[in-house]
Amino acid sequence: MCEANAYYIEDGDEELIMEAVDTVTPEPEGILLTSIFGDQKLVKASIHSLSLVDHKVYLQKNG
Amino acid sequence: MCEANAYYIEDGDEELIMEAVDTVTPEPEGILLTSIFGDQKLVKASIHSLSLVDHKVYLQKNG
């Protein structure tokens, strides 16, 4: 399976937010992370960058 | 490998932009797509959403 781990990225530091993320969808307040297990987390952030072969999704917190 | 295909998404329609994308990184003008083969494409867009198990990255064109 090709899920990925989602991290906040800030000043080069990575903070793990959710493992095994399948979908990331936009919401009025930010983005909704949904894992392959069905877990969901709404975060006030946007997608910063991706490193898919390394299974990493980087998020940046909203201003 | 867990690369994905990148699509423009607009009014529910998908337009394939690049196959086998590994990294997506922010640039001043938009985002840089890099495939697992090293091909690169700079697009004036942002990441809209992800569907990783389906190997899909959706982009929305900048305003």
PDB file of C-alpha atoms in Angstrom:
ATOM      1  CA  MET A   1       0.000   0.000   0.000  1.00  0.00           C
ATOM      2  CA  CYS A   2       1.148   3.539  -0.657  1.00  0.00           C
ATOM      3  CA  GLU A   3      -0.022   5.505   2.301  1.00  0.00           C
ATOM      4  CA  ALA A   4       2.321   8.075   3.837  1.00  0.00           C
ATOM      5  CA  ASN A   5       3.093   9.709   7.168  1.00  0.00           C
ATOM      6  CA  ALA A   6       2.062  13.357   7.598  1.00  0.00           C
ATOM      7  CA  TYR A   7       4.409  15.786   9.304  1.00  0.00           C
ATOM      8  CA  TYR A   8       4.342  19.424  10.238  1.00  0.00           C
ATOM      9  CA  ILE A   9       7.430  21.025   8.804  1.00  0.00           C
ATOM     10  CA  GLU A  10       8.738  24.205  10.465  1.00  0.00           C
ATOM     11  CA  ASP A  11      12.258  25.612  10.251  1.00  0.00           C
ATOM     12  CA  GLY A  12      13.474  22.290   8.903  1.00  0.00           C
ATOM     13  CA  ASP A  13      12.068  20.314  11.836  1.00  0.00           C
ATOM     14  CA  GLU A  14       9.542  17.497  11.268  1.00  0.00           C
ATOM     15  CA  GLU A  15       6.732  16.716  13.729  1.00  0.00           C
ATOM     16  CA  LEU A  16       4.744  13.547  13.017  1.00  0.00           C
ATOM     17  CA  ILE A  17       1.006  14.277  12.887  1.00  0.00           C
ATOM     18  CA  MET A  18      -0.531  11.074  11.552  1.00  0.00           C
ATOM     19  CA  GLU A  19       0.744   7.763  10.255  1.00  0.00           C
ATOM     20  CA  ALA A  20      -0.599   5.789   7.290  1.00  0.00           C
ATOM     21  CA  VAL A  21      -2.429   8.703   5.654  1.00  0.00           C
ATOM     22  CA  ASP A  22      -4.434   7.786   2.578  1.00  0.00           C
ATOM     23  CA  THR A  23      -6.357  10.954   1.694  1.00  0.00           C
ATOM     24  CA  VAL A  24      -5.856  14.643   2.399  1.00  0.00           C
ATOM     25  CA  THR A  25      -8.830  16.806   1.492  1.00  0.00           C
ATOM     26  CA  PRO A  26      -9.442  20.548   1.812  1.00  0.00           C
ATOM     27  CA  GLU A  27     -11.858  21.852   4.429  1.00  0.00           C
ATOM     28  CA  PRO A  28     -12.907  25.454   5.240  1.00  0.00           C
ATOM     29  CA  GLU A  29     -10.721  25.411   8.382  1.00  0.00           C
ATOM     30  CA  GLY A  30      -7.752  23.593   6.852  1.00  0.00           C
ATOM     31  CA  ILE A  31      -7.320  20.007   5.691  1.00  0.00           C
ATOM     32  CA  LEU A  32      -8.780  16.657   6.706  1.00  0.00           C
ATOM     33  CA  LEU A  33      -6.334  13.766   7.043  1.00  0.00           C
ATOM     34  CA  THR A  34      -7.814  10.261   6.728  1.00  0.00           C
ATOM     35  CA  SER A  35      -5.699   7.178   7.382  1.00  0.00           C
ATOM     36  CA  ILE A  36      -5.985   3.753   5.759  1.00  0.00           C
ATOM     37  CA  PHE A  37      -7.656   2.650   9.034  1.00  0.00           C
ATOM     38  CA  GLY A  38     -10.331   5.330   8.750  1.00  0.00           C
ATOM     39  CA  ASP A  39      -8.910   7.561  11.469  1.00  0.00           C
ATOM     40  CA  GLN A  40      -9.460  11.244  10.728  1.00  0.00           C
ATOM     41  CA  LYS A  41      -7.815  14.438  11.898  1.00  0.00           C
ATOM     42  CA  LEU A  42      -8.738  18.020  10.909  1.00  0.00           C
ATOM     43  CA  VAL A  43      -5.706  20.304  11.034  1.00  0.00           C
ATOM     44  CA  LYS A  44      -5.335  24.017  10.441  1.00  0.00           C
ATOM     45  CA  ALA A  45      -2.639  23.612   7.846  1.00  0.00           C
ATOM     46  CA  SER A  46      -1.985  23.254   4.110  1.00  0.00           C
ATOM     47  CA  ILE A  47       0.090  20.798   2.138  1.00  0.00           C
ATOM     48  CA  HIS A  48       3.663  22.139   1.865  1.00  0.00           C
ATOM     49  CA  SER A  49       5.424  19.401  -0.092  1.00  0.00           C
ATOM     50  CA  LEU A  50       5.517  15.700  -0.845  1.00  0.00           C
ATOM     51  CA  SER A  51       8.168  13.001  -0.886  1.00  0.00           C
ATOM     52  CA  LEU A  52       6.113  10.041  -2.002  1.00  0.00           C
ATOM     53  CA  VAL A  53       8.790   7.384  -2.498  1.00  0.00           C
ATOM     54  CA  ASP A  54       9.791   8.151   1.108  1.00  0.00           C
ATOM     55  CA  HIS A  55       6.113   8.039   2.175  1.00  0.00           C
ATOM     56  CA  LYS A  56       6.164  11.613   3.515  1.00  0.00           C
ATOM     57  CA  VAL A  57       3.589  14.405   3.307  1.00  0.00           C
ATOM     58  CA  TYR A  58       4.715  17.727   4.749  1.00  0.00           C
ATOM     59  CA  LEU A  59       2.195  20.208   6.105  1.00  0.00           C
ATOM     60  CA  GLN A  60       2.669  23.820   7.054  1.00  0.00           C
ATOM     61  CA  LYS A  61       0.551  25.338   9.772  1.00  0.00           C
ATOM     62  CA  ASN A  62      -1.799  28.113   8.668  1.00  0.00           C
ATOM     63  CA  GLY A  63      -0.481  31.624   9.452  1.00  0.00           C
TER      64      GLY A  63
ATOM     65  CA  MET B   1       7.335   2.102  -5.469  1.00  0.00           C
ATOM     66  CA  CYS B   2       4.858   4.660  -4.219  1.00  0.00           C
ATOM     67  CA  GLU B   3       4.975   7.416  -6.761  1.00  0.00           C
ATOM     68  CA  ALA B   4       1.720   8.973  -7.921  1.00  0.00           C
ATOM     69  CA  ASN B   5       0.211  10.657 -10.962  1.00  0.00           C
ATOM     70  CA  ALA B   6      -0.401  14.414 -10.744  1.00  0.00           C
ATOM     71  CA  TYR B   7      -3.621  15.864 -12.101  1.00  0.00           C
ATOM     72  CA  TYR B   8      -5.124  19.304 -12.422  1.00  0.00           C
ATOM     73  CA  ILE B   9      -8.547  19.192 -10.856  1.00  0.00           C
ATOM     74  CA  GLU B  10     -11.151  21.736 -12.019  1.00  0.00           C
ATOM     75  CA  ASP B  11     -14.935  21.492 -11.708  1.00  0.00           C
ATOM     76  CA  GLY B  12     -14.547  17.789 -10.969  1.00  0.00           C
ATOM     77  CA  ASP B  13     -12.561  17.098 -14.120  1.00  0.00           C
ATOM     78  CA  GLU B  14      -9.065  15.570 -13.945  1.00  0.00           C
ATOM     79  CA  GLU B  15      -6.283  16.466 -16.396  1.00  0.00           C
ATOM     80  CA  LEU B  16      -3.122  14.350 -16.142  1.00  0.00           C
ATOM     81  CA  ILE B  17      -0.034  16.553 -15.753  1.00  0.00           C
ATOM     82  CA  MET B  18       2.750  14.129 -14.923  1.00  0.00           C
ATOM     83  CA  GLU B  19       3.041  10.425 -14.237  1.00  0.00           C
ATOM     84  CA  ALA B  20       5.191   8.724 -11.593  1.00  0.00           C
ATOM     85  CA  VAL B  21       5.687  11.830  -9.440  1.00  0.00           C
ATOM     86  CA  ASP B  22       8.009  11.353  -6.482  1.00  0.00           C
ATOM     87  CA  THR B  23       8.450  14.838  -5.019  1.00  0.00           C
ATOM     88  CA  VAL B  24       6.424  18.033  -5.120  1.00  0.00           C
ATOM     89  CA  THR B  25       8.236  21.068  -3.748  1.00  0.00           C
ATOM     90  CA  PRO B  26       7.211  24.713  -3.415  1.00  0.00           C
ATOM     91  CA  GLU B  27       8.749  27.325  -5.686  1.00  0.00           C
ATOM     92  CA  PRO B  28       8.132  31.104  -5.855  1.00  0.00           C
ATOM     93  CA  GLU B  29       6.052  30.670  -9.032  1.00  0.00           C
ATOM     94  CA  GLY B  30       4.184  27.559  -7.914  1.00  0.00           C
ATOM     95  CA  ILE B  31       5.358  23.978  -7.410  1.00  0.00           C
ATOM     96  CA  LEU B  32       8.059  21.779  -8.908  1.00  0.00           C
ATOM     97  CA  LEU B  33       7.044  18.221  -9.816  1.00  0.00           C
ATOM     98  CA  THR B  34       9.870  15.668 -10.035  1.00  0.00           C
ATOM     99  CA  SER B  35       9.238  12.131 -11.266  1.00  0.00           C
ATOM    100  CA  ILE B  36      10.986   8.930 -10.232  1.00  0.00           C
ATOM    101  CA  PHE B  37      12.855   9.188 -13.573  1.00  0.00           C
ATOM    102  CA  GLY B  38      14.157  12.680 -12.744  1.00  0.00           C
ATOM    103  CA  ASP B  39      11.835  14.514 -15.108  1.00  0.00           C
ATOM    104  CA  GLN B  40      10.801  17.922 -13.752  1.00  0.00           C
ATOM    105  CA  LYS B  41       7.920  20.261 -14.438  1.00  0.00           C
ATOM    106  CA  LEU B  42       7.303  23.660 -12.839  1.00  0.00           C
ATOM    107  CA  VAL B  43       3.571  24.440 -12.689  1.00  0.00           C
ATOM    108  CA  LYS B  44       1.698  27.508 -11.487  1.00  0.00           C
ATOM    109  CA  ALA B  45      -0.478  25.579  -9.096  1.00  0.00           C
ATOM    110  CA  SER B  46      -0.791  24.369  -5.510  1.00  0.00           C
ATOM    111  CA  ILE B  47      -1.562  20.976  -4.053  1.00  0.00           C
ATOM    112  CA  HIS B  48      -5.351  20.622  -3.702  1.00  0.00           C
ATOM    113  CA  SER B  49      -5.718  17.109  -2.287  1.00  0.00           C
ATOM    114  CA  LEU B  50      -4.221  13.645  -2.160  1.00  0.00           C
ATOM    115  CA  SER B  51      -5.473  10.110  -2.663  1.00  0.00           C
ATOM    116  CA  LEU B  52      -2.332   8.159  -1.990  1.00  0.00           C
ATOM    117  CA  VAL B  53      -3.616   4.580  -2.045  1.00  0.00           C
ATOM    118  CA  ASP B  54      -4.978   5.436  -5.509  1.00  0.00           C
ATOM    119  CA  HIS B  55      -1.635   7.060  -6.429  1.00  0.00           C
ATOM    120  CA  LYS B  56      -3.231  10.451  -7.166  1.00  0.00           C
ATOM    121  CA  VAL B  57      -2.073  13.993  -6.402  1.00  0.00           C
ATOM    122  CA  TYR B  58      -4.540  16.721  -7.316  1.00  0.00           C
ATOM    123  CA  LEU B  59      -3.357  20.220  -8.146  1.00  0.00           C
ATOM    124  CA  GLN B  60      -5.346  23.389  -8.496  1.00  0.00           C
ATOM    125  CA  LYS B  61      -4.150  26.088 -10.847  1.00  0.00           C
ATOM    126  CA  ASN B  62      -3.157  29.370  -9.214  1.00  0.00           C
ATOM    127  CA  GLY B  63      -5.866  32.053  -9.515  1.00  0.00           C
TER     128      GLY B  63
END
